[in-house]
Amino acid sequence: MQQVKTATARLLRRFRSFRYALVLEGVVVGAAAGLVTVLFRVALEQADLLRQQVGAYLSAHGWAIAVWLLLLLVFAAAVTRLLRLEPFISGSGIPQVEGEMQGGISQTWWRVLLAKFAGGLLTIGAGLSLGREGPSIQLGAMAGKGVSRAARRGRTEEKMLMTCGASAGLAAAFNAPFAGTLFSLEELHKNFSTDVLLSAMAASVTADFISRQVFGLRPVFDFSAAQMMPLHRYWTVLLLGILLGLLGVLYNFCVRKSQDLYAKIPWPFVRVAIPFLLAGVLLVAYPMTLGGGHSLVELVSQDMALRALLVLFVVKFVFSMLSFGSGVPGGIFLPMLVLGAVAGSAFSQVLRLCGVESAPQNFVILGMAGLFAAIVRAPITGIVLICEMTGSFSHLLTLSLVSLVAYVVADLLRSQPVYDMLLSRLMQKESAAPPRGEKILIESPVCHGAPVCGKTIGEIAWPGRALIVSVKRHDQEVVAHGDTVLQPGDTIVLLCNEEEGRTVHAALETQCKSTAPPEGTDR
């Protein structure tokens, strides 16, 4: 009992004094995650060049197509083996990171890192319509966990370092440090804690610096020639937002259905082999749809025929569903952005046919942000991500408008955010992570209109044996006691057993962040 009290006291003391130490640790994690992500990105670029050379050879030597398909089946067998050895490398990896942040699962960091790197290289390198960002986020988070284990940190600090690693992974994948920070806070940590913000930013900037040393200072997409949209054309932004909101709902529905259809196939190798063989066919028939589609974004920003854009959208959409639904390692970020770019370019062409002057580059940029907001439901991250990827903040107003409209349309149609849906499916298949017997601290802001607002601590019933140990108000720590009244803007810190972490996290979401009226009140 005395050891437990001593460990808890040590945890609380470190929590109250480790802000600047966490920033330094964020730099270390950023360097580790940045190096891993940059290596992954370089390997994918080399694989992409090799695939293009293979495609050129196949077009000149038809007999070699059968050999290439056979080699793809070998790749599929290798990925199937990796999935059997380490199931947590399936899909993008973002739901797995979220699940561990909530205490639902526990990943062996070095196994996931190695298997995800190899599996992602095989799938994306072979041409499946998957992105590098999801694997980069998981690789970064596992690098952060590795640093935590090497430094012998507790679970509370380990989750913060995993957040730093995820931020660094996205920053290095897209040269987008601010988007990496925001995504980790908005989607993974789900809490704008100052401690996490500072450390995640330190990690993202460090990883971005490493990435730019290798890939240069140019943004991911070059839209320097794009002009600001005149105010009298803003009605077109509203229409595009509505369209993208509907497409986002369709996208999330198809992701769910594709996974359901693949689940009916009892043989894992067959599930994996299907997208690999399709990639082999498309390498000969329609090579521009292969891979994440980075080069497509700048291509569709030129004047392409409407029919070509529609065919490209349909083929890329279907191939993306068949690739991701199979459960192989790979993300949906980049293919999603490409689909948004194609949809925006097609919308621009329709406007032209209707006699409305429009610049395709503007609508390509808007299409990426709007579809991201509708699918992921993280609009702030999407806006900043597109600004950083294009190297310009001049479109901030139109990006905000299209993201807001697309978000509202998807929300009104009650489409579940894609990563929440994927996390829910993951948790249904996985058993709870074995506890390490540690106490953990969980932080949460008190939002305006939340059920706990105006209540005393003594009136609030938390699950299990959770205990409020701190209340932060106006950057000052309030001594918590039963008569302390919680106010909007407060940040409460709960202490609980590790095995109760997920239950407490869910209770905080309902009690502190939900703005729905309490039961029994008029709506």
Coordinates of C-alpha atoms in Angstrom, one line a residue:
M1 CA 0.0 0.0 0.0
Q2 CA 2.8 2.4 0.9
Q3 CA 4.5 1.7 -2.5
V4 CA 1.2 2.6 -4.3
K5 CA 0.9 5.8 -2.4
T6 CA 4.6 6.7 -3.2
A7 CA 4.1 5.9 -6.9
T8 CA 0.9 8.1 -7.0
A9 CA 2.6 11.0 -5.2
R10 CA 5.6 10.8 -7.6
L11 CA 3.2 10.8 -10.5
L12 CA 1.4 13.9 -9.3
R13 CA 4.6 15.7 -8.5
R14 CA 5.9 15.1 -12.0
F15 CA 2.6 16.1 -13.6
R16 CA 2.8 19.5 -11.9
S17 CA 6.4 20.2 -13.0
F18 CA 7.2 18.5 -16.2
R19 CA 5.9 21.0 -18.8
Y20 CA 9.4 22.1 -20.0
A21 CA 10.9 18.6 -19.6
L22 CA 8.0 17.4 -21.9
V23 CA 9.0 20.0 -24.5
L24 CA 12.6 18.7 -24.5
E25 CA 11.3 15.1 -24.8
G26 CA 9.1 16.3 -27.6
V27 CA 12.2 17.4 -29.5
V28 CA 13.7 13.9 -29.0
V29 CA 10.5 12.2 -30.1
G30 CA 10.3 14.5 -33.1
A31 CA 13.8 13.6 -34.2
A32 CA 13.1 9.9 -33.8
A33 CA 9.7 10.0 -35.5
G34 CA 11.0 12.4 -38.2
L35 CA 13.8 10.1 -39.1
V36 CA 11.6 7.0 -39.4
T37 CA 8.9 8.9 -41.4
V38 CA 11.5 10.5 -43.8
L39 CA 13.0 7.1 -44.4
F40 CA 9.6 5.7 -45.1
R41 CA 8.8 8.5 -47.5
V42 CA 12.1 8.1 -49.4
A43 CA 11.5 4.4 -49.7
L44 CA 8.0 5.0 -51.1
E45 CA 9.4 7.5 -53.6
Q46 CA 11.9 5.0 -54.9
A47 CA 9.2 2.3 -55.0
D48 CA 7.1 4.7 -57.1
L49 CA 9.9 5.3 -59.6
L50 CA 10.5 1.6 -59.8
R51 CA 6.8 0.9 -60.5
Q52 CA 6.8 3.5 -63.3
Q53 CA 9.7 1.7 -64.9
V54 CA 8.0 -1.6 -64.6
G55 CA 4.9 -0.1 -66.2
A56 CA 6.9 1.2 -69.1
Y57 CA 8.5 -2.2 -69.6
L58 CA 5.1 -4.0 -69.4
S59 CA 3.6 -1.7 -72.1
A60 CA 6.5 -2.7 -74.4
H61 CA 6.7 -6.4 -73.5
G62 CA 3.2 -7.9 -72.9
W63 CA 4.5 -11.3 -72.0
A64 CA 5.9 -9.8 -68.8
I65 CA 2.5 -8.9 -67.4
A66 CA 2.0 -12.5 -66.1
V67 CA 5.3 -12.3 -64.3
W68 CA 4.4 -9.0 -62.7
L69 CA 1.1 -10.4 -61.5
L70 CA 2.8 -13.4 -60.0
L71 CA 5.3 -11.1 -58.2
L72 CA 2.3 -9.1 -56.8
L73 CA 0.9 -12.4 -55.4
V74 CA 4.2 -12.9 -53.7
F75 CA 3.9 -9.4 -52.2
A76 CA 0.4 -10.2 -51.1
A77 CA 1.6 -13.4 -49.4
A78 CA 4.2 -11.3 -47.5
V79 CA 1.7 -8.8 -46.4
T80 CA -0.7 -11.5 -45.3
R81 CA 2.1 -13.0 -43.2
L82 CA 2.9 -9.6 -41.7
L83 CA -0.8 -9.1 -40.8
R84 CA -0.9 -12.5 -39.1
L85 CA 2.2 -11.7 -37.1
E86 CA 1.1 -8.2 -36.1
P87 CA -2.6 -7.5 -36.7
F88 CA -2.3 -3.9 -35.4
I89 CA -0.6 -2.8 -38.7
S90 CA -3.9 -3.2 -40.5
G91 CA -5.4 -0.1 -42.2
S92 CA -4.1 3.4 -41.7
G93 CA -3.0 2.9 -38.1
I94 CA -4.7 6.0 -36.8
P95 CA -7.6 4.1 -35.1
Q96 CA -5.0 1.9 -33.4
V97 CA -3.2 5.0 -32.0
E98 CA -6.5 6.4 -30.9
G99 CA -7.4 3.1 -29.2
E100 CA -4.2 3.0 -27.3
M101 CA -4.6 6.6 -26.2
Q102 CA -8.0 5.6 -24.7
G103 CA -6.5 2.5 -23.1
G104 CA -8.4 0.1 -25.2
I105 CA -5.4 -1.7 -26.8
S106 CA -1.7 -1.9 -26.2
Q107 CA 0.8 -2.2 -29.2
T108 CA 4.3 -3.6 -29.0
W109 CA 6.0 -0.6 -30.4
W110 CA 9.0 -2.2 -32.1
R111 CA 7.0 -4.9 -33.8
V112 CA 4.4 -2.5 -35.1
L113 CA 7.1 -0.1 -36.3
L114 CA 9.0 -2.7 -38.3
A115 CA 5.9 -4.5 -39.6
K116 CA 4.1 -1.3 -40.6
F117 CA 7.1 0.0 -42.4
A118 CA 7.5 -3.2 -44.4
G119 CA 3.8 -3.7 -45.0
G120 CA 3.2 -0.1 -46.0
L121 CA 6.2 -0.1 -48.4
L122 CA 4.8 -3.3 -50.1
T123 CA 1.2 -2.1 -50.5
I124 CA 1.8 1.5 -51.4
G125 CA 4.9 0.6 -53.5
A126 CA 2.9 -2.0 -55.4
G127 CA 0.4 0.7 -56.4
L128 CA -2.6 0.2 -54.1
S129 CA -4.6 3.3 -53.7
L130 CA -3.4 4.1 -50.2
G131 CA -1.6 7.0 -48.5
R132 CA 1.5 7.4 -46.5
E133 CA 0.1 9.7 -43.8
G134 CA -1.7 7.1 -41.7
P135 CA 1.3 4.7 -41.5
S136 CA 3.5 7.8 -40.8
I137 CA 1.3 8.8 -37.9
Q138 CA 1.4 5.2 -36.5
L139 CA 5.1 4.9 -37.1
G140 CA 5.6 8.3 -35.3
A141 CA 3.5 7.3 -32.4
M142 CA 5.4 4.0 -32.0
A143 CA 8.7 5.9 -32.1
G144 CA 7.3 8.1 -29.3
K145 CA 6.3 5.0 -27.4
G146 CA 9.8 3.6 -27.9
V147 CA 11.4 6.7 -26.5
S148 CA 9.1 6.6 -23.5
R149 CA 9.9 3.0 -22.8
A150 CA 13.7 3.7 -23.2
A151 CA 13.3 6.6 -20.7
R152 CA 11.1 4.5 -18.4
R153 CA 8.2 6.9 -18.3
G154 CA 4.8 6.2 -16.9
R155 CA 1.7 5.6 -18.9
T156 CA 0.4 9.2 -18.6
E157 CA 3.6 10.6 -20.0
E158 CA 3.9 7.8 -22.5
K159 CA 0.6 8.8 -24.1
M160 CA 1.7 12.4 -24.4
L161 CA 4.9 11.3 -26.1
M162 CA 2.9 9.1 -28.5
T163 CA 0.9 12.2 -29.3
C164 CA 4.1 14.0 -30.0
G165 CA 5.2 11.2 -32.3
A166 CA 2.0 11.2 -34.2
S167 CA 2.3 14.9 -34.7
A168 CA 5.8 14.5 -36.0
G169 CA 4.8 11.7 -38.3
L170 CA 2.2 13.8 -40.1
A171 CA 4.5 16.8 -40.1
A172 CA 7.3 14.9 -41.8
A173 CA 4.9 13.1 -44.2
F174 CA 3.4 16.3 -45.6
N175 CA 5.8 19.1 -44.5
A176 CA 3.0 20.4 -42.4
P177 CA 4.0 21.0 -38.8
F178 CA 1.0 23.0 -37.7
A179 CA -1.4 20.5 -39.2
G180 CA 0.4 17.7 -37.5
T181 CA 0.0 19.4 -34.1
L182 CA -3.6 20.2 -34.7
F183 CA -4.5 16.7 -35.9
S184 CA -3.0 15.1 -32.9
L185 CA -4.8 17.4 -30.5
E186 CA -8.1 17.5 -32.5
E187 CA -8.3 13.8 -33.5
L188 CA -6.0 11.8 -31.3
H189 CA -5.6 13.4 -27.9
K190 CA -9.0 15.2 -28.1
N191 CA -7.8 17.8 -25.7
F192 CA -6.1 21.2 -26.2
S193 CA -3.9 20.9 -23.2
T194 CA -1.1 23.5 -23.1
D195 CA 1.4 20.8 -22.0
V196 CA 0.5 18.6 -25.0
L197 CA 0.3 21.5 -27.4
L198 CA 3.9 22.7 -26.6
S199 CA 5.4 19.3 -26.7
A200 CA 3.6 18.3 -29.9
M201 CA 4.6 21.5 -31.6
A202 CA 8.2 20.9 -30.6
A203 CA 8.0 17.4 -32.1
S204 CA 6.3 18.6 -35.3
V205 CA 8.8 21.4 -35.9
T206 CA 11.7 19.1 -35.3
A207 CA 10.4 16.5 -37.7
D208 CA 9.5 19.1 -40.3
F209 CA 13.1 20.4 -40.1
I210 CA 14.5 16.9 -40.7
S211 CA 12.1 16.4 -43.6
R212 CA 13.0 19.7 -45.3
Q213 CA 16.6 18.8 -45.1
V214 CA 15.9 15.8 -47.3
F215 CA 13.0 17.0 -49.5
G216 CA 13.7 20.8 -49.7
L217 CA 11.7 23.8 -48.8
R218 CA 9.0 23.6 -51.5
P219 CA 5.5 22.8 -50.4
V220 CA 4.0 19.4 -51.3
F221 CA 1.8 20.9 -54.0
D222 CA 2.7 23.9 -56.1
F223 CA -0.3 26.2 -56.5
S224 CA 1.7 29.5 -56.5
A225 CA -0.3 30.6 -59.6
A226 CA -3.7 30.3 -58.0
Q227 CA -5.6 33.5 -57.6
M228 CA -7.9 34.6 -54.8
M229 CA -11.6 34.0 -55.6
P230 CA -13.6 37.2 -56.1
L231 CA -16.3 37.8 -53.5
H232 CA -19.2 37.7 -56.0
R233 CA -18.3 34.0 -56.8
Y234 CA -18.6 32.8 -53.2
W235 CA -22.0 31.3 -53.9
T236 CA -20.1 28.6 -55.9
V237 CA -18.1 27.8 -52.7
L238 CA -21.4 27.1 -50.9
L239 CA -22.6 24.8 -53.7
L240 CA -19.3 22.9 -53.7
G241 CA -19.4 22.5 -49.9
I242 CA -22.9 20.9 -50.2
L243 CA -21.6 18.5 -52.9
L244 CA -18.5 17.6 -50.9
G245 CA -20.6 17.0 -47.8
L246 CA -22.7 14.5 -49.7
L247 CA -19.6 12.9 -51.2
G248 CA -18.1 12.6 -47.7
V249 CA -21.2 10.7 -46.5
L250 CA -21.0 8.4 -49.5
Y251 CA -17.3 7.8 -48.9
N252 CA -17.8 6.8 -45.2
F253 CA -20.7 4.6 -46.2
C254 CA -18.6 2.8 -48.8
V255 CA -15.6 2.4 -46.4
R256 CA -17.9 0.6 -44.0
K257 CA -19.6 -1.5 -46.7
S258 CA -16.3 -2.5 -48.3
Q259 CA -14.9 -3.7 -45.0
D260 CA -18.2 -5.7 -44.5
L261 CA -17.9 -7.3 -47.9
Y262 CA -14.3 -8.3 -47.4
A263 CA -15.1 -9.7 -43.9
K264 CA -17.3 -12.3 -45.7
I265 CA -14.2 -13.7 -47.5
P266 CA -12.9 -16.4 -45.1
W267 CA -9.3 -16.6 -46.6
P268 CA -7.0 -13.8 -45.5
F269 CA -4.7 -14.3 -48.5
V270 CA -7.6 -13.9 -51.0
R271 CA -8.6 -10.6 -49.3
V272 CA -5.1 -9.2 -49.6
A273 CA -4.5 -10.6 -53.1
I274 CA -7.6 -8.8 -54.7
P275 CA -6.3 -5.2 -54.5
F276 CA -2.8 -6.4 -55.4
L277 CA -4.0 -8.0 -58.6
L278 CA -6.2 -5.0 -59.4
A279 CA -3.0 -2.8 -59.1
G280 CA -1.3 -5.1 -61.6
V281 CA -4.1 -4.7 -64.1
L282 CA -4.4 -0.9 -63.6
L283 CA -0.6 -0.5 -64.1
V284 CA -1.2 -1.5 -67.7
A285 CA -4.8 -0.1 -68.2
Y286 CA -5.0 3.1 -66.1
P287 CA -1.7 3.8 -64.3
M288 CA -2.6 7.3 -63.1
T289 CA -5.0 5.8 -60.5
L290 CA -2.2 3.9 -58.7
G291 CA -0.6 4.8 -55.4
G292 CA -1.7 7.7 -53.2
G293 CA -2.1 9.9 -56.2
H294 CA 0.2 12.8 -55.3
S295 CA 0.9 13.7 -59.0
L296 CA -2.8 13.7 -59.8
V297 CA -3.5 16.8 -57.7
E298 CA -1.4 19.1 -59.9
L299 CA -2.5 17.2 -63.0
V300 CA -6.3 17.8 -62.4
S301 CA -5.6 21.5 -61.6
Q302 CA -5.0 21.9 -65.3
D303 CA -7.8 22.0 -67.9
M304 CA -8.9 18.4 -68.2
A305 CA -12.0 17.3 -70.0
L306 CA -15.1 16.8 -67.7
R307 CA -15.6 13.2 -68.9
A308 CA -12.0 12.3 -68.2
L309 CA -12.3 13.8 -64.7
L310 CA -15.5 11.8 -64.0
V311 CA -13.9 8.5 -65.2
L312 CA -10.8 9.2 -63.1
F313 CA -13.0 10.0 -60.0
V314 CA -15.0 6.8 -60.3
V315 CA -12.0 4.5 -60.9
K316 CA -10.0 6.1 -58.1
F317 CA -12.9 6.0 -55.7
V318 CA -13.7 2.3 -56.4
F319 CA -10.0 1.3 -56.3
S320 CA -9.5 3.2 -53.0
M321 CA -12.4 1.3 -51.4
L322 CA -11.1 -2.1 -52.6
S323 CA -7.6 -1.2 -51.4
F324 CA -8.5 0.1 -47.9
G325 CA -11.4 -2.3 -47.3
S326 CA -9.1 -5.3 -47.6
G327 CA -7.4 -4.3 -44.3
V328 CA -3.8 -4.1 -45.7
P329 CA -1.4 -1.5 -44.3
G330 CA -2.0 2.0 -45.8
G331 CA -3.8 5.2 -45.1
I332 CA -6.8 7.1 -46.7
F333 CA -5.6 10.7 -46.2
L334 CA -3.9 11.2 -49.6
P335 CA -6.4 9.2 -51.7
M336 CA -9.1 11.2 -50.0
L337 CA -7.4 14.5 -50.8
V338 CA -6.9 13.4 -54.4
L339 CA -10.6 12.5 -54.7
G340 CA -11.5 16.0 -53.3
A341 CA -9.1 17.6 -55.9
V342 CA -10.7 15.7 -58.8
A343 CA -14.2 16.6 -57.5
G344 CA -13.3 20.2 -57.2
S345 CA -11.8 20.3 -60.7
A346 CA -14.9 18.6 -62.2
F347 CA -17.1 21.1 -60.4
S348 CA -15.0 23.9 -62.0
Q349 CA -15.6 22.4 -65.4
V350 CA -19.3 22.2 -64.8
L351 CA -19.4 25.9 -63.9
R352 CA -17.6 26.7 -67.1
L353 CA -20.1 24.7 -69.1
C354 CA -22.8 26.8 -67.4
G355 CA -21.1 30.0 -68.4
V356 CA -19.6 30.8 -65.0
E357 CA -15.9 31.8 -65.1
S358 CA -13.8 29.6 -62.7
A359 CA -10.2 28.7 -62.1
P360 CA -9.6 25.0 -61.7
Q361 CA -6.7 25.5 -59.2
N362 CA -9.0 27.3 -56.7
F363 CA -11.6 24.5 -56.8
V364 CA -8.9 21.8 -56.5
I365 CA -7.7 23.4 -53.3
L366 CA -11.3 23.8 -52.0
G367 CA -12.2 20.3 -52.9
M368 CA -9.4 18.8 -50.8
A369 CA -10.3 20.8 -47.7
G370 CA -14.0 20.3 -48.0
L371 CA -13.9 16.5 -48.5
F372 CA -11.5 16.2 -45.6
A373 CA -13.9 18.1 -43.4
A374 CA -16.8 16.0 -44.4
I375 CA -15.0 12.6 -44.0
V376 CA -12.7 13.1 -41.0
R377 CA -14.8 15.9 -39.3
A378 CA -11.6 17.7 -38.2
P379 CA -12.1 21.0 -40.2
I380 CA -9.4 23.1 -38.5
T381 CA -6.8 20.5 -39.2
G382 CA -8.0 20.2 -42.8
I383 CA -7.8 24.0 -43.4
V384 CA -4.3 24.3 -42.0
L385 CA -3.1 21.1 -43.7
I386 CA -4.2 22.4 -47.2
C387 CA -2.7 25.8 -46.5
E388 CA 0.6 24.2 -45.5
M389 CA 0.6 21.7 -48.4
T390 CA 0.0 24.4 -51.0
G391 CA 2.3 26.9 -49.3
S392 CA -0.3 29.7 -49.2
F393 CA -2.7 31.1 -46.6
S394 CA -4.4 33.4 -49.1
H395 CA -7.4 31.1 -49.6
L396 CA -8.1 30.8 -45.8
L397 CA -11.6 32.4 -46.1
T398 CA -12.9 30.2 -48.9
L399 CA -11.3 27.1 -47.3
S400 CA -13.1 27.9 -44.0
L401 CA -16.4 28.4 -45.8
V402 CA -16.3 25.2 -47.9
S403 CA -15.1 23.2 -44.8
L404 CA -17.9 24.6 -42.6
V405 CA -20.6 23.8 -45.2
A406 CA -19.3 20.3 -45.9
Y407 CA -19.0 19.6 -42.2
V408 CA -22.6 20.7 -41.5
V409 CA -24.0 18.7 -44.4
A410 CA -22.3 15.5 -43.3
D411 CA -23.3 16.1 -39.7
L412 CA -26.9 16.7 -40.6
L413 CA -27.0 13.4 -42.4
R414 CA -25.6 11.8 -39.3
S415 CA -22.5 10.3 -41.0
Q416 CA -20.1 9.1 -38.4
P417 CA -16.5 10.5 -38.7
V418 CA -14.4 7.9 -40.5
Y419 CA -11.8 7.4 -37.8
D420 CA -14.5 7.2 -35.1
M421 CA -16.2 4.5 -37.2
L422 CA -12.9 2.6 -37.7
L423 CA -12.0 2.9 -34.0
S424 CA -15.4 1.5 -33.1
R425 CA -15.0 -1.5 -35.4
L426 CA -11.5 -2.1 -34.1
M427 CA -12.6 -2.1 -30.4
Q428 CA -15.4 -4.6 -31.3
K429 CA -12.7 -7.1 -32.4
E430 CA -10.1 -6.4 -29.8
S431 CA -10.1 -7.3 -26.1
A432 CA -9.1 -4.7 -23.5
A433 CA -5.3 -4.1 -23.2
P434 CA -3.8 -6.0 -20.2
P435 CA -3.1 -3.4 -17.4
R436 CA 0.4 -2.7 -16.2
G437 CA -1.0 -1.9 -12.7
E438 CA -0.3 1.8 -12.9
K439 CA -2.2 4.9 -12.0
I440 CA -2.8 7.3 -14.9
L441 CA -3.9 10.9 -15.1
I442 CA -6.6 12.0 -17.6
E443 CA -7.1 15.7 -18.4
S444 CA -10.3 17.2 -19.8
P445 CA -11.5 20.8 -20.4
V446 CA -15.0 21.8 -19.1
C447 CA -16.9 23.1 -22.0
H448 CA -19.8 25.7 -21.9
G449 CA -23.1 23.9 -21.4
A450 CA -21.6 20.6 -20.3
P451 CA -23.5 18.7 -17.6
V452 CA -20.8 19.3 -14.9
C453 CA -20.9 23.1 -15.3
G454 CA -22.1 24.8 -12.1
K455 CA -21.9 21.5 -10.1
T456 CA -19.7 20.9 -7.2
I457 CA -17.2 18.1 -7.3
G458 CA -19.1 16.3 -4.6
E459 CA -22.2 16.2 -6.8
I460 CA -20.4 14.4 -9.7
A461 CA -20.3 10.6 -9.8
W462 CA -17.4 9.3 -11.8
P463 CA -17.1 5.6 -12.8
G464 CA -14.9 3.2 -10.9
R465 CA -12.6 4.8 -8.4
A466 CA -11.6 7.9 -10.4
L467 CA -10.6 10.9 -8.3
I468 CA -10.3 14.6 -9.3
V469 CA -6.9 15.6 -8.1
S470 CA -6.6 19.0 -9.8
V471 CA -8.7 21.8 -11.2
K472 CA -6.9 24.4 -13.4
R473 CA -8.6 27.8 -13.7
H474 CA -7.0 30.7 -15.6
D475 CA -3.7 29.0 -15.6
Q476 CA -3.8 28.6 -11.8
E477 CA -4.3 25.4 -9.9
V478 CA -7.3 25.4 -7.6
V479 CA -7.2 23.1 -4.6
A480 CA -10.0 20.6 -5.4
H481 CA -12.5 19.7 -2.6
G482 CA -16.1 18.6 -2.5
D483 CA -17.5 22.1 -2.5
T484 CA -15.4 23.3 -5.5
V485 CA -17.8 24.5 -8.3
L486 CA -16.7 23.6 -11.8
Q487 CA -16.9 26.5 -14.3
P488 CA -16.7 26.6 -18.1
G489 CA -13.0 26.9 -19.1
D490 CA -11.8 24.8 -16.2
T491 CA -9.5 21.9 -16.8
I492 CA -9.9 19.0 -14.5
V493 CA -7.4 16.2 -13.9
L494 CA -8.6 12.8 -12.8
L495 CA -6.5 10.0 -11.3
C496 CA -7.6 6.4 -11.9
N497 CA -6.4 2.9 -12.4
E498 CA -5.1 2.1 -15.9
E499 CA -7.7 -0.5 -16.5
E500 CA -10.4 2.1 -15.9
G501 CA -8.9 4.6 -18.2
R502 CA -11.2 4.0 -21.2
T503 CA -14.4 4.1 -19.1
V504 CA -13.2 7.4 -17.4
H505 CA -12.3 8.8 -20.8
A506 CA -15.8 8.1 -22.2
A507 CA -17.4 9.6 -19.0
L508 CA -15.3 12.8 -19.5
E509 CA -16.5 13.1 -23.1
T510 CA -20.1 12.9 -21.9
Q511 CA -19.9 15.0 -18.7
C512 CA -17.4 17.6 -19.6
K513 CA -17.5 18.1 -23.4
S514 CA -21.1 17.2 -24.4
T515 CA -23.4 20.3 -24.6
A516 CA -26.6 18.3 -24.9
P517 CA -29.2 19.2 -22.3
P518 CA -29.4 16.8 -19.3
E519 CA -32.1 14.1 -19.3
G520 CA -35.4 15.4 -18.2
T521 CA -35.0 19.0 -19.5
D522 CA -36.9 20.6 -22.3
R523 CA -35.2 20.5 -25.7

